[in-house]
Amino acid sequence: MLEHSSRLGVDPQPVGPLGLIAMDGCKPLGEKVNEYLVRWEKEPENADQVLLTYPGYQRDSFLLDADCPRFSSGEGKAVLRQSVRGYDLYILCDVTNYSNTYRMYGMEVPMSPDDYFQDLKRIIAAEGKKAKRVSVIMPYLYEGRQHRRSTRESLDCAMALQEMTSLGIDNIITFDAHDPRVQNAIPHSGFENVQPTYQMLKALLRKLPDLQIDRDHMMCISPDEGAANRNIYYATMLGLDMGLFYKRRDYSIVINGRNPIVAHEYMGESVEGKDVLIVDDILATGDSMLDIAHELKRRKCGRVFMATTFAMFTNGIEVFKKAHAEGLFDYILATNLSYVRPEVKEQEWFIEVDMSKYIALIIATLNHDRSISPLLNPMTRIQKLLTRHRANQMANEQK
């Protein structure tokens, strides 16, 4: 964690002129982040003074021109078309964006997480240790699901973290890591795991101003044991009870590298008549989430809201469209931290949670060498949000 310079009574100065590289696959998010940074730069009366950059370095854009072209054989390279000497450099990388392609041997090949990670290393190599400090903002942590070794397996996430730090990366910032304990692989390097809790709740309450948040009307449901801590936090912040499903597997069979799920077993209070919020980090095929929604509806719950940081829909969305039509769930909330195909955004049941302002705040705070602890702990902001929500409900009831 970076130290707060104001402890010494000194207004912290920027580490260096701010530079932002949005890699292919992360350009829309990078442009939104840049818009906030430029707005704060040009309208200082509307921003905390900590968000200002070096005097004399004001620019119309903090985005730097960088590219990773490919040869026809599929080999690649990185090109920086602007100097980064002395900069405080931030590289945005979305390793899940499969919408980007490149030509290899005359074929159109979709970018994979491995391709993006290799391009990230190329960008770092092109920087050539000229920047004053380099930070990587990788919302979905590369190979984050391969975070531990069960048998004779590779430890891909740990190796990737060590590789980034060996290349000179000072800070790694990720969101809702599948298992944040993987940071133990780089104990002497900067690693921040950021949660989108406040932004999720803000988007949910904006969409559903009638939502009754109390133990009599709502519950949080953990879809499995791995998501328990995440759901405990939501339940604690909202003052709700929590239920938990655990996966009963058939350990005698292995399908696609995993033991198949036999059933989802439930532990917790009755959900009858209550709205439920199911929170998880990743929605891939969505099979487990929909199975849980089915189990909850069978137990006569009210509305079902699914909140996930990364909505991938790896098997498409037809099954979700059918499930929504059948009344299995009401809304899915997901951030724009990873690629979401346009057809998903058009669905009436999808709520996109914009994280660009939050990322801009993190970048601006780190650029001024201030602690980001207040940004990492959203408790105060959540309490204010709930107070406003309840006050608005009371005002509407009195009309």
PDB file of C-alpha atoms in Angstrom, residues 98 283-287 290 311-325 329 332 339-350:
ATOM      1  CA  TYR A  98     -12.650 -12.549 -27.277  1.00  0.00           C
ATOM      2  CA  LEU A 283     -20.611 -16.023 -14.544  1.00  0.00           C
ATOM      3  CA  ALA A 284     -19.231 -18.375 -17.207  1.00  0.00           C
ATOM      4  CA  THR A 285     -21.757 -20.844 -18.615  1.00  0.00           C
ATOM      5  CA  GLY A 286     -24.242 -19.832 -15.925  1.00  0.00           C
ATOM      6  CA  ASP A 287     -25.458 -23.399 -15.397  1.00  0.00           C
ATOM      7  CA  LEU A 290     -29.559 -20.967 -13.031  1.00  0.00           C
ATOM      8  CA  ALA A 311     -20.256 -11.852 -16.984  1.00  0.00           C
ATOM      9  CA  MET A 312     -18.733 -14.008 -19.719  1.00  0.00           C
ATOM     10  CA  PHE A 313     -21.710 -16.028 -21.039  1.00  0.00           C
ATOM     11  CA  THR A 314     -19.299 -18.544 -22.532  1.00  0.00           C
ATOM     12  CA  ASN A 315     -22.145 -20.688 -23.918  1.00  0.00           C
ATOM     13  CA  GLY A 316     -24.235 -17.783 -25.192  1.00  0.00           C
ATOM     14  CA  ILE A 317     -27.339 -16.181 -23.705  1.00  0.00           C
ATOM     15  CA  GLU A 318     -30.208 -18.238 -25.138  1.00  0.00           C
ATOM     16  CA  VAL A 319     -30.516 -20.262 -21.939  1.00  0.00           C
ATOM     17  CA  PHE A 320     -30.724 -17.013 -19.949  1.00  0.00           C
ATOM     18  CA  LYS A 321     -33.361 -15.550 -22.232  1.00  0.00           C
ATOM     19  CA  LYS A 322     -35.426 -18.711 -21.768  1.00  0.00           C
ATOM     20  CA  ALA A 323     -34.890 -18.724 -17.993  1.00  0.00           C
ATOM     21  CA  HIS A 324     -35.952 -15.091 -17.700  1.00  0.00           C
ATOM     22  CA  ALA A 325     -39.053 -15.745 -19.773  1.00  0.00           C
ATOM     23  CA  PHE A 329     -34.635 -14.642 -12.374  1.00  0.00           C
ATOM     24  CA  ILE A 332     -28.352  -9.870 -13.811  1.00  0.00           C
ATOM     25  CA  TYR A 339     -16.006  -7.622 -22.322  1.00  0.00           C
ATOM     26  CA  VAL A 340     -19.768  -8.077 -22.565  1.00  0.00           C
ATOM     27  CA  ARG A 341     -21.164  -8.767 -26.013  1.00  0.00           C
ATOM     28  CA  PRO A 342     -23.584  -6.100 -27.355  1.00  0.00           C
ATOM     29  CA  GLU A 343     -26.565  -8.471 -27.533  1.00  0.00           C
ATOM     30  CA  VAL A 344     -26.317  -9.001 -23.771  1.00  0.00           C
ATOM     31  CA  LYS A 345     -26.431  -5.261 -23.077  1.00  0.00           C
ATOM     32  CA  GLU A 346     -29.643  -5.036 -25.090  1.00  0.00           C
ATOM     33  CA  GLN A 347     -31.505  -7.480 -22.840  1.00  0.00           C
ATOM     34  CA  GLU A 348     -34.130  -6.009 -20.527  1.00  0.00           C
ATOM     35  CA  TRP A 349     -32.839  -8.161 -17.685  1.00  0.00           C
ATOM     36  CA  PHE A 350     -29.217  -6.990 -17.882  1.00  0.00           C
TER      37      PHE A 350
END
